[in-house]
Coordinates of C-alpha atoms and ligand atoms in Angstrom, one line a residue:
M29 CA 0.0 0.0 0.0
T30 CA 1.3 3.5 -0.8
S31 CA 0.4 6.8 0.9
E32 CA -1.4 7.9 -2.3
T33 CA -5.2 8.3 -2.1
S34 CA -8.0 8.2 -4.6
S35 CA -11.6 9.2 -4.3
A36 CA -14.3 6.6 -4.4
A37 CA -15.5 8.0 -7.7
D38 CA -12.0 7.6 -9.1
L39 CA -11.8 3.9 -8.0
V40 CA -15.2 3.3 -9.7
A41 CA -14.0 5.1 -12.9
R42 CA -10.7 3.3 -12.9
R43 CA -12.4 -0.2 -12.9
L44 CA -14.8 0.8 -15.6
A45 CA -12.1 2.1 -17.8
E46 CA -10.2 -1.1 -17.2
A47 CA -13.2 -3.0 -18.4
G48 CA -12.9 -1.3 -21.7
C49 CA -15.6 1.4 -21.2
R50 CA -14.9 4.4 -23.3
Y51 CA -18.3 6.2 -23.1
A52 CA -20.9 7.0 -20.5
F53 CA -24.2 8.5 -21.4
G54 CA -26.7 10.4 -19.4
I55 CA -27.8 13.7 -17.8
P56 CA -26.0 15.0 -14.8
G57 CA -27.4 16.5 -11.7
G58 CA -25.4 17.9 -8.8
E59 CA -25.3 14.4 -7.2
V60 CA -23.3 12.9 -10.0
I61 CA -20.9 15.6 -11.2
S62 CA -18.0 14.2 -9.2
M63 CA -18.7 10.8 -10.9
I64 CA -18.7 12.2 -14.4
D65 CA -15.6 14.2 -13.7
A66 CA -13.8 11.0 -12.5
L67 CA -15.0 9.1 -15.5
D68 CA -13.7 11.8 -17.8
R69 CA -10.3 11.8 -16.1
A70 CA -10.2 8.0 -16.5
G71 CA -10.7 8.3 -20.2
V72 CA -14.4 7.5 -20.3
E73 CA -16.1 10.3 -22.4
F74 CA -19.4 11.5 -21.0
V75 CA -22.1 12.0 -23.6
L76 CA -24.9 14.4 -22.7
T77 CA -28.3 13.2 -23.9
K78 CA -31.8 14.6 -23.7
H79 CA -33.4 11.7 -21.8
E80 CA -31.8 9.1 -19.5
N81 CA -33.7 6.3 -21.1
A82 CA -32.1 7.1 -24.5
A83 CA -28.7 7.3 -22.7
G84 CA -29.2 3.7 -21.7
F85 CA -29.9 2.6 -25.2
M86 CA -26.8 4.5 -26.5
A87 CA -24.8 2.7 -23.9
E88 CA -26.2 -0.6 -25.0
A89 CA -25.3 -0.1 -28.6
A90 CA -21.8 1.0 -27.7
H91 CA -21.5 -2.3 -25.8
H92 CA -22.6 -4.3 -28.9
V93 CA -19.7 -2.7 -30.7
D94 CA -16.9 -2.6 -28.2
K95 CA -18.1 -5.5 -25.9
A96 CA -17.4 -3.4 -22.7
P97 CA -20.2 -2.9 -20.3
G98 CA -22.5 0.1 -21.1
I99 CA -22.6 3.0 -18.6
M100 CA -25.7 5.1 -18.0
V101 CA -25.5 8.0 -15.5
A102 CA -28.6 9.6 -13.9
T103 CA -29.1 11.9 -11.1
L104 CA -31.4 11.1 -8.1
G105 CA -35.2 10.9 -8.2
P106 CA -36.6 11.9 -11.6
G107 CA -33.3 11.2 -13.4
A108 CA -33.0 7.7 -12.1
M109 CA -36.7 7.0 -12.8
N110 CA -36.4 8.1 -16.4
G111 CA -34.1 5.2 -16.9
V112 CA -36.5 2.5 -15.6
N113 CA -37.5 1.3 -19.1
V114 CA -34.0 0.8 -20.4
V115 CA -32.9 -0.9 -17.2
A116 CA -35.9 -3.3 -17.6
N117 CA -34.8 -3.8 -21.2
A118 CA -31.2 -4.5 -20.2
W119 CA -32.6 -7.1 -17.7
Q120 CA -34.8 -8.9 -20.2
D121 CA -32.6 -8.4 -23.2
Q122 CA -29.4 -9.4 -21.3
V123 CA -27.3 -6.2 -21.7
P124 CA -24.4 -5.6 -19.2
L125 CA -25.4 -2.1 -18.3
I126 CA -23.8 -0.3 -15.3
V127 CA -26.4 2.1 -14.0
L128 CA -24.9 4.9 -11.9
T129 CA -27.4 7.0 -9.9
G130 CA -26.7 9.8 -7.4
C131 CA -28.5 9.7 -4.1
V132 CA -28.4 11.4 -0.7
E133 CA -26.6 9.9 2.3
E134 CA -28.6 7.7 4.6
A135 CA -28.2 10.2 7.5
E136 CA -29.4 13.0 5.3
A137 CA -32.5 11.0 4.3
M138 CA -33.5 10.8 7.9
T139 CA -34.7 14.3 7.9
Y140 CA -34.9 15.4 4.2
T141 CA -37.4 14.1 1.7
H142 CA -37.3 16.4 -1.4
Q143 CA -36.7 14.0 -4.4
V144 CA -35.6 11.3 -2.0
F145 CA -36.8 7.7 -2.0
D146 CA -35.2 4.3 -2.2
H147 CA -33.9 3.8 -5.7
Q148 CA -32.7 0.3 -5.0
Q149 CA -36.3 -0.8 -4.3
V150 CA -37.2 0.2 -7.8
F151 CA -34.2 -1.3 -9.5
R152 CA -33.8 -4.5 -7.6
P153 CA -36.4 -6.5 -9.5
I154 CA -35.0 -5.4 -12.9
T155 CA -31.3 -5.7 -12.3
K156 CA -28.9 -8.6 -11.5
A157 CA -27.7 -6.6 -8.4
S158 CA -28.1 -3.2 -6.8
F159 CA -25.3 -1.8 -4.7
K160 CA -25.0 1.3 -2.6
L161 CA -21.5 2.7 -2.5
A162 CA -20.1 2.1 1.0
D163 CA -17.1 3.6 2.5
G164 CA -14.3 1.1 2.8
A165 CA -15.2 -1.5 0.1
V166 CA -15.3 0.5 -3.1
D167 CA -12.9 -1.5 -5.1
E168 CA -14.6 -4.8 -4.1
M169 CA -18.0 -3.3 -4.9
I170 CA -17.1 -2.1 -8.4
D171 CA -15.2 -5.2 -9.4
K172 CA -18.2 -7.3 -8.2
A173 CA -20.6 -5.0 -10.2
V174 CA -18.6 -5.4 -13.4
S175 CA -18.3 -9.2 -12.9
I176 CA -22.0 -9.7 -12.2
A177 CA -23.0 -7.5 -15.2
M178 CA -20.8 -9.6 -17.6
D179 CA -21.1 -13.1 -16.0
G180 CA -23.1 -15.9 -17.6
R181 CA -26.2 -14.2 -18.9
P182 CA -25.2 -10.5 -18.8
G183 CA -27.5 -7.9 -17.4
P184 CA -27.8 -4.5 -15.6
V185 CA -26.2 -3.7 -12.3
H186 CA -27.3 -0.6 -10.4
I187 CA -25.0 1.4 -8.1
D188 CA -26.4 4.2 -6.0
L189 CA -23.7 6.8 -5.2
P190 CA -24.2 8.9 -2.0
I191 CA -23.0 12.3 -3.0
S192 CA -20.3 12.9 -0.4
L193 CA -19.1 9.3 -0.3
T194 CA -18.0 9.5 -4.0
R195 CA -15.5 12.2 -2.8
V196 CA -14.1 10.3 0.2
Q197 CA -10.4 9.6 -0.3
H198 CA -9.2 6.0 -0.1
P199 CA -5.7 4.7 0.1
V200 CA -4.7 3.3 -3.3
A201 CA -4.1 -0.3 -2.7
T202 CA -3.5 -3.2 -5.1
P203 CA -6.8 -3.4 -7.0
V204 CA -9.2 -6.2 -6.0
R205 CA -9.9 -8.2 -9.2
R206 CA -11.8 -11.5 -9.4
G207 CA -10.7 -12.4 -12.9
P208 CA -12.8 -14.1 -15.6
N209 CA -14.5 -17.5 -15.3
Q210 CA -13.1 -20.3 -17.4
P211 CA -15.5 -21.8 -19.9
V212 CA -17.4 -25.0 -18.7
T213 CA -17.4 -28.0 -21.1
P214 CA -19.9 -30.8 -20.8
A215 CA -18.4 -33.8 -19.0
E216 CA -17.8 -37.1 -20.9
G217 CA -20.3 -39.7 -19.8
P218 CA -23.5 -41.5 -20.8
A219 CA -25.5 -38.3 -21.5
L220 CA -23.0 -37.1 -23.9
D221 CA -22.6 -40.5 -25.5
E222 CA -26.3 -40.8 -26.1
A223 CA -26.5 -37.2 -27.6
R224 CA -23.6 -38.0 -29.9
A225 CA -25.2 -41.3 -31.0
K226 CA -28.5 -39.5 -31.7
L227 CA -26.7 -36.9 -33.7
A228 CA -24.8 -39.5 -35.7
A229 CA -28.0 -41.3 -36.6
A230 CA -30.0 -38.2 -37.4
K231 CA -31.6 -37.8 -40.8
R232 CA -33.3 -34.4 -40.3
P233 CA -31.3 -32.5 -37.7
L234 CA -31.8 -28.7 -37.1
V235 CA -29.9 -26.1 -35.0
I236 CA -31.8 -23.4 -33.3
A237 CA -29.4 -20.7 -31.9
G238 CA -30.1 -17.8 -29.6
V239 CA -28.6 -14.9 -27.8
D240 CA -26.2 -16.8 -25.5
V241 CA -24.2 -17.7 -28.6
L242 CA -23.3 -14.0 -28.7
H243 CA -22.4 -13.9 -25.0
H244 CA -20.2 -16.9 -25.3
E245 CA -18.7 -15.7 -28.6
A246 CA -19.7 -19.0 -30.1
D247 CA -20.8 -17.7 -33.5
T248 CA -17.8 -19.3 -35.3
A249 CA -18.3 -22.6 -33.5
V250 CA -22.0 -22.7 -34.6
A251 CA -21.2 -21.7 -38.2
E252 CA -18.5 -24.3 -38.5
F253 CA -20.7 -27.0 -37.0
C254 CA -23.6 -26.2 -39.4
R255 CA -21.3 -26.1 -42.4
S256 CA -19.2 -29.1 -41.6
H257 CA -22.3 -31.3 -41.0
S258 CA -24.6 -29.5 -43.5
I259 CA -27.2 -28.8 -40.8
P260 CA -29.6 -25.9 -41.3
L261 CA -29.8 -23.1 -38.8
I262 CA -32.7 -21.1 -37.5
T263 CA -31.8 -18.1 -35.2
T264 CA -33.7 -15.8 -32.9
Y265 CA -33.7 -12.2 -34.0
K266 CA -30.8 -11.4 -31.7
A267 CA -28.7 -14.2 -33.1
K268 CA -29.2 -13.3 -36.7
G269 CA -25.9 -13.2 -38.6
I270 CA -24.0 -15.9 -36.7
L271 CA -24.1 -17.7 -40.0
P272 CA -24.1 -15.1 -42.8
E273 CA -27.7 -15.0 -44.0
D274 CA -26.8 -15.6 -47.6
D275 CA -25.5 -19.0 -46.7
P276 CA -28.0 -21.7 -48.0
L277 CA -28.0 -23.3 -44.5
A278 CA -29.3 -20.1 -42.9
L279 CA -33.0 -20.2 -42.6
G280 CA -33.2 -16.7 -41.2
G281 CA -34.5 -15.3 -38.0
A282 CA -37.6 -16.4 -36.1
G283 CA -39.5 -15.0 -33.2
L284 CA -42.5 -12.8 -34.0
S285 CA -43.7 -13.5 -37.5
P286 CA -46.6 -15.9 -38.1
T287 CA -45.6 -15.9 -41.8
A288 CA -42.2 -17.3 -40.9
D289 CA -43.7 -19.7 -38.4
K290 CA -45.8 -21.2 -41.2
Q291 CA -42.6 -22.3 -42.9
L292 CA -40.4 -22.9 -39.9
L293 CA -42.6 -24.7 -37.3
P294 CA -43.5 -27.6 -39.7
L295 CA -39.8 -28.0 -40.4
I296 CA -39.0 -28.1 -36.6
K297 CA -41.9 -30.6 -36.1
S298 CA -40.4 -32.9 -38.8
A299 CA -36.8 -32.7 -37.5
D300 CA -35.6 -35.9 -35.7
V301 CA -32.8 -34.2 -33.8
I302 CA -32.9 -30.6 -32.7
I303 CA -29.8 -28.9 -31.2
L304 CA -30.5 -25.8 -29.2
V305 CA -27.5 -23.6 -28.9
G306 CA -27.7 -20.7 -26.4
Y307 CA -31.4 -20.5 -27.2
D308 CA -33.4 -18.4 -24.8
P309 CA -37.1 -18.4 -25.8
I310 CA -37.7 -15.0 -24.1
E311 CA -37.5 -13.6 -27.7
M312 CA -40.3 -15.8 -29.0
R313 CA -44.0 -15.5 -29.4
I314 CA -46.2 -17.9 -27.5
G315 CA -46.6 -20.1 -30.6
W316 CA -43.1 -21.3 -29.9
R317 CA -44.1 -22.9 -26.6
N318 CA -43.5 -26.6 -26.5
I319 CA -43.3 -27.0 -30.2
W320 CA -41.6 -30.4 -30.3
D321 CA -42.7 -33.8 -29.1
L322 CA -40.0 -35.5 -27.0
S323 CA -41.6 -38.9 -27.4
T324 CA -40.6 -38.9 -31.1
Q325 CA -37.9 -36.1 -31.3
Y326 CA -34.6 -35.8 -29.6
V327 CA -33.7 -32.4 -28.3
I328 CA -30.2 -31.4 -27.1
D329 CA -30.2 -28.2 -25.1
L330 CA -26.8 -26.5 -24.8
M331 CA -27.5 -23.6 -22.5
A332 CA -25.8 -20.9 -20.5
V333 CA -28.0 -21.2 -17.5
P334 CA -30.4 -24.0 -16.3
N335 CA -33.8 -24.0 -17.9
T336 CA -36.2 -22.3 -15.5
H337 CA -38.5 -20.8 -18.2
Y338 CA -40.3 -24.1 -19.2
M339 CA -41.2 -22.6 -22.5
H340 CA -39.9 -25.9 -23.7
T341 CA -38.1 -28.9 -22.2
A342 CA -35.4 -31.1 -23.9
S343 CA -34.3 -34.7 -23.9
V344 CA -30.9 -33.7 -22.5
N345 CA -29.6 -30.5 -20.9
F346 CA -26.0 -29.3 -20.8
V347 CA -25.3 -26.1 -18.9
C348 CA -22.0 -25.0 -20.4
D349 CA -20.1 -22.6 -22.5
V350 CA -22.3 -23.2 -25.6
G351 CA -19.5 -23.0 -28.2
Q352 CA -17.4 -25.5 -26.2
G353 CA -20.5 -27.6 -25.7
L354 CA -21.2 -27.8 -29.4
K355 CA -17.6 -28.7 -30.2
T356 CA -17.6 -31.4 -27.5
L357 CA -20.9 -32.8 -28.8
A358 CA -19.6 -32.9 -32.4
A359 CA -16.2 -34.5 -31.5
G360 CA -15.9 -37.6 -33.7
V361 CA -19.5 -37.5 -34.9
E362 CA -20.1 -38.1 -38.7
T363 CA -23.5 -37.3 -40.1
G364 CA -24.9 -39.0 -43.2
N365 CA -27.1 -37.6 -46.0
L366 CA -29.5 -35.2 -44.4
W367 CA -32.9 -33.8 -45.3
E368 CA -33.1 -35.9 -48.5
A369 CA -36.4 -34.4 -49.5
G370 CA -34.9 -30.9 -49.4
E371 CA -37.4 -29.4 -46.9
P372 CA -35.1 -26.7 -45.5
A373 CA -34.3 -25.3 -49.0
K374 CA -38.0 -25.3 -49.8
A375 CA -38.7 -23.3 -46.6
R376 CA -35.9 -20.9 -47.4
D377 CA -37.3 -20.3 -50.9
A378 CA -40.8 -19.8 -49.6
L379 CA -39.5 -17.2 -47.1
A380 CA -37.6 -15.3 -49.8
T381 CA -40.9 -14.3 -51.5
A382 CA -43.3 -14.3 -48.5
Y383 CA -43.0 -10.7 -47.5
G384 CA -43.6 -8.8 -50.7
Q385 CA -39.9 -8.9 -51.8
G386 CA -39.4 -7.1 -55.1
E387 CA -42.5 -4.8 -54.7
A388 CA -42.3 -1.4 -56.3
W389 CA -42.7 0.6 -53.1
G390 CA -43.8 -0.2 -49.5
P391 CA -42.1 -1.3 -46.3
T392 CA -40.3 -4.3 -47.9
A393 CA -39.0 -2.1 -50.8
I394 CA -37.6 0.3 -48.2
V395 CA -35.8 -2.5 -46.3
E396 CA -34.5 -4.0 -49.5
T397 CA -33.2 -0.7 -50.9
V398 CA -31.4 0.2 -47.7
R399 CA -29.8 -3.3 -47.5
E400 CA -28.6 -3.0 -51.1
K401 CA -27.1 0.4 -50.5
M402 CA -25.5 -0.4 -47.2
P403 CA -22.0 -2.0 -46.9
R404 CA -22.0 -5.6 -45.8
N405 CA -20.6 -4.7 -42.5
G406 CA -23.0 -1.9 -41.8
I407 CA -24.9 -1.9 -38.5
A408 CA -28.7 -1.5 -38.4
T409 CA -30.9 -0.9 -35.4
V410 CA -34.7 -1.2 -35.4
D411 CA -37.5 -0.1 -33.2
S412 CA -40.7 -2.0 -32.1
G413 CA -43.7 -2.3 -34.3
A414 CA -44.9 -3.8 -37.5
H415 CA -41.9 -2.5 -39.4
R416 CA -39.6 -4.4 -37.1
I417 CA -41.2 -7.8 -37.6
L418 CA -41.1 -7.4 -41.3
L419 CA -37.5 -6.0 -41.3
S420 CA -36.2 -8.8 -39.0
Q421 CA -37.5 -11.3 -41.6
V422 CA -36.3 -9.5 -44.7
W423 CA -33.0 -7.9 -43.6
H424 CA -29.9 -10.0 -44.1
C425 CA -27.2 -10.0 -41.4
Y426 CA -23.7 -11.1 -42.4
E427 CA -22.3 -11.0 -38.9
P428 CA -23.5 -11.2 -35.3
R429 CA -24.9 -8.0 -33.8
G430 CA -25.4 -6.6 -37.3
L431 CA -29.1 -5.8 -36.4
I432 CA -29.6 -4.4 -32.9
Q433 CA -33.1 -4.4 -31.4
S434 CA -35.1 -4.9 -28.2
T435 CA -36.4 -8.5 -28.6
A436 CA -37.4 -9.5 -25.1
L437 CA -38.9 -6.3 -23.7
C438 CA -39.8 -5.1 -27.3
T439 CA -39.8 -1.5 -26.3
M440 CA -40.4 1.5 -28.6
G441 CA -38.0 4.4 -28.7
C442 CA -34.8 2.4 -28.8
A443 CA -33.7 2.5 -32.5
L444 CA -32.6 6.1 -32.7
P445 CA -30.4 6.1 -29.6
M446 CA -29.0 2.6 -30.4
A447 CA -28.0 3.9 -33.8
M448 CA -26.2 6.8 -32.1
G449 CA -24.3 4.7 -29.6
A450 CA -23.3 2.2 -32.4
K451 CA -22.0 5.0 -34.7
L452 CA -20.1 6.6 -31.8
A453 CA -18.3 3.3 -31.0
A454 CA -17.9 2.3 -34.7
P455 CA -17.3 5.5 -36.6
D456 CA -16.0 3.7 -39.7
R457 CA -19.1 1.6 -40.2
A458 CA -22.3 2.7 -41.9
V459 CA -25.1 2.9 -39.3
V460 CA -28.8 3.1 -40.0
G461 CA -31.7 3.2 -37.5
F462 CA -35.2 2.1 -38.6
S463 CA -38.2 3.3 -36.7
G464 CA -41.9 3.6 -37.0
D465 CA -43.3 7.2 -36.9
A466 CA -44.7 6.7 -33.4
G467 CA -41.5 5.2 -32.1
L468 CA -39.5 8.1 -33.5
E469 CA -41.9 10.7 -32.1
M470 CA -41.4 9.1 -28.7
I471 CA -37.7 10.1 -28.8
L472 CA -37.4 13.1 -31.1
G473 CA -35.3 15.1 -28.7
E474 CA -32.4 12.9 -29.3
L475 CA -32.0 14.2 -32.8
A476 CA -30.7 17.3 -31.1
T477 CA -28.1 15.1 -29.3
L478 CA -27.3 13.6 -32.6
R479 CA -26.7 17.1 -34.1
D480 CA -24.3 17.8 -31.2
M481 CA -22.5 14.5 -31.8
K482 CA -21.9 15.4 -35.4
L483 CA -22.3 11.8 -36.6
P484 CA -23.7 10.8 -40.1
V485 CA -26.2 8.4 -38.7
V486 CA -29.0 7.6 -41.1
I487 CA -32.5 7.3 -39.7
V488 CA -35.2 5.7 -41.8
V489 CA -38.7 6.3 -40.6
F490 CA -41.8 4.4 -41.9
V491 CA -44.4 7.2 -42.1
D492 CA -47.9 5.8 -42.1
A493 CA -49.4 8.0 -39.3
S494 CA -50.5 4.8 -37.5
L495 CA -49.5 2.5 -34.7
A496 CA -49.6 -0.2 -37.5
L497 CA -48.9 -3.2 -35.3
I498 CA -51.6 -2.3 -32.8
E499 CA -54.1 -1.2 -35.6
L500 CA -53.6 -4.6 -37.2
K501 CA -54.4 -6.4 -34.0
Q502 CA -57.4 -4.1 -33.3
R503 CA -58.8 -4.9 -36.7
G504 CA -58.0 -8.6 -36.3
Q505 CA -60.2 -8.6 -33.2
Q506 CA -63.0 -6.7 -35.1
L507 CA -62.6 -3.7 -32.7
P508 CA -63.3 -0.2 -33.8
N509 CA -60.4 2.1 -34.8
V510 CA -59.6 3.8 -31.5
G511 CA -56.3 5.3 -30.3
V512 CA -54.1 4.0 -33.1
D513 CA -54.0 6.7 -35.8
F514 CA -52.4 10.2 -35.5
G515 CA -51.4 13.1 -37.7
E516 CA -48.5 13.0 -40.1
T517 CA -45.3 14.7 -39.1
D518 CA -43.0 16.3 -41.7
F519 CA -39.9 14.4 -40.5
A520 CA -37.7 15.8 -43.2
A521 CA -38.4 19.4 -42.2
L522 CA -38.0 18.5 -38.5
A523 CA -34.6 17.0 -39.2
R524 CA -33.5 20.1 -40.9
S525 CA -34.7 22.3 -38.1
L526 CA -32.6 20.2 -35.7
G527 CA -29.4 20.7 -37.7
G528 CA -29.7 17.5 -39.8
R529 CA -30.6 16.6 -43.3
G530 CA -34.1 15.4 -44.3
V531 CA -35.5 13.8 -47.4
L532 CA -39.0 12.7 -48.1
C533 CA -38.9 9.4 -50.0
E534 CA -41.8 7.9 -51.9
D535 CA -40.0 5.6 -54.4
R536 CA -37.0 3.4 -54.5
E537 CA -34.9 5.7 -56.6
T538 CA -35.2 8.7 -54.3
L539 CA -34.4 6.6 -51.3
A540 CA -31.4 5.0 -53.0
S541 CA -29.8 8.3 -54.1
A542 CA -30.6 9.9 -50.7
L543 CA -28.7 7.0 -49.1
D544 CA -25.7 7.5 -51.4
E545 CA -25.4 11.0 -50.1
A546 CA -26.1 10.2 -46.4
W547 CA -23.3 7.8 -45.4
D548 CA -20.6 10.5 -45.5
A549 CA -22.6 13.6 -44.8
E550 CA -21.4 16.1 -42.1
T551 CA -24.5 15.4 -40.1
F552 CA -27.4 13.0 -39.6
T553 CA -30.0 12.3 -42.2
V554 CA -33.6 11.4 -41.7
L555 CA -35.2 9.6 -44.6
A556 CA -39.0 9.9 -44.2
C557 CA -40.4 7.0 -46.2
R558 CA -44.1 7.6 -46.7
I559 CA -46.1 4.4 -47.0
E560 CA -49.9 3.7 -47.1
R561 CA -51.7 2.9 -43.9
K562 CA -52.3 -0.9 -43.7
S563 CA -49.1 -1.6 -45.6
Y564 CA -48.3 -4.6 -43.4
D565 CA -51.6 -6.5 -44.1
G566 CA -50.7 -10.0 -45.0
R567 CA -47.0 -9.3 -44.5
L568 CA -46.2 -10.2 -40.9
Ligands
TPP9 C1 -42.7 1.9 -24.9 C2 -43.8 1.1 -25.6 N1 -45.0 1.5 -25.6 C3 -46.0 0.8 -26.2 C4 -45.6 -0.4 -26.9 C5 -46.7 -1.2 -27.6 N2 -46.5 -1.1 -29.1 C6 -45.8 -2.0 -29.7 S1 -45.7 -1.7 -31.3 C7 -46.5 -0.3 -31.2 C8 -46.8 0.6 -32.4 C9 -45.6 1.3 -32.9 O1 -46.0 2.2 -33.9 P1 -44.9 2.8 -34.9 O2 -43.7 3.2 -34.2 O3 -45.6 3.8 -35.8 O4 -44.5 1.4 -35.7 P2 -45.4 0.6 -36.7 O5 -46.1 -0.5 -35.9 O6 -46.4 1.5 -37.4 O7 -44.4 -0.1 -37.6 C10 -46.9 -0.1 -29.9 C11 -47.7 1.1 -29.4 C12 -44.3 -0.8 -26.8 N3 -43.9 -1.9 -27.4 N4 -43.4 0.0 -26.2

């Protein structure tokens, strides 16, 4: 130990910088200014946003690019509460988000109530852990927070920072660091022998992969397994791109589209062996509950954490590093001729025309045009709504995390800030955010943040003056049209008034040339793509 001292805020900032964090997002109040000063000095740039919730989504997207935990900063009371939605999202969507909130000291709270209540009570059910900075164990606390956020299934960790404690000086000691966990491989034994034998005898095997493949960086293992055994792959929306989606074995994303389910569920029901790799059904609609029959089908579940969801059960469960698990399962296994009737290719072909692909203009034409104009390694984000379901089916991903979205909480208002966070962390890649008009209107203030960030992010908004997904459901239930339509906003003019560029697009050519100009512009571009109301009928 030396005689040197460091403030608690500095110890927190040092550990976050060490974890690779380069950005923190939020809105300061007097309670967190010491914290953002410490972050700044540690090399973690603070980005001022217009809303704490958007800050959390920017942090999430930066994480998808640089893999470091995201950092959201909010002041006490209203600031902290503005972030509840994104923290719930990080909880359901498994995002390692460090949530730093200012608070008053316990002694102060005995006799002072203005803006004061127990933040931890609010955050506990939607975080993996909630800590209050305590004098004396700061280093342990922040190392624990980072470890918990990144461990196993990642998720949010909340830290309440009492104002004066962040400034208390601590002797600088050797840092307390737990170190990473080593990957767990399934043990050799009868369960593994049986799974290998079933795989070797399979005639119609399928892989279904989900988000834990990303957490375990198992995308290459999955792609190699599928290719070397010629086994087709279905992914959840989050796992899109672990096998480039122009590979004939890639059957695309599944989750929310009944049209896709019409092709994919019969395929799953006709498979004899199903290998689940890091598949968490939290992303799936209810139609995916118990879709196989374990009396006739053999299901191998390679999972990050034990199955407590009961959306499905399996013939054999391995809790492991899912990439190691797949390699271990495949060791020495040869497969024969598979899917001799060619059913996966037929399903793939049917999906390639099921969403109005090739139409002159409409939501599918918009998605296709942007994909054609976007570099292969571009990053897309998408909001919640009808446009998102269609896009998730039509958009091709060529690498993991190429399409970022909220797939478990499915919240609106995430696509714009996610695009901003992604571009900040990946300035050399083209970034486009897709949103419905209602979703964008929920978050418009962040266009001003985007102006200040001076980033050429492209925002594509599907303008139909309708909550299309909800309007569709309403009509589907023969309910009258109530609370789902609204007036049309001139998004192009709005973008210009906020220091960006704006183009109204009503055909493929206008959209294509606007995109050509947008990637390298000095500022952001909003492409307002006007489509007819009810454009998604028969398309989801
Ligand atoms: C924060 C939030 N509020 C409400 C919902 C419910 N919801 C899901 S989709 C949707 C409609 C979104 O409309 P828009 O952004 O215009 O997209 P579209 O459905 O038209 O593509 C609504 C209200 C939600 N998912 N998130």
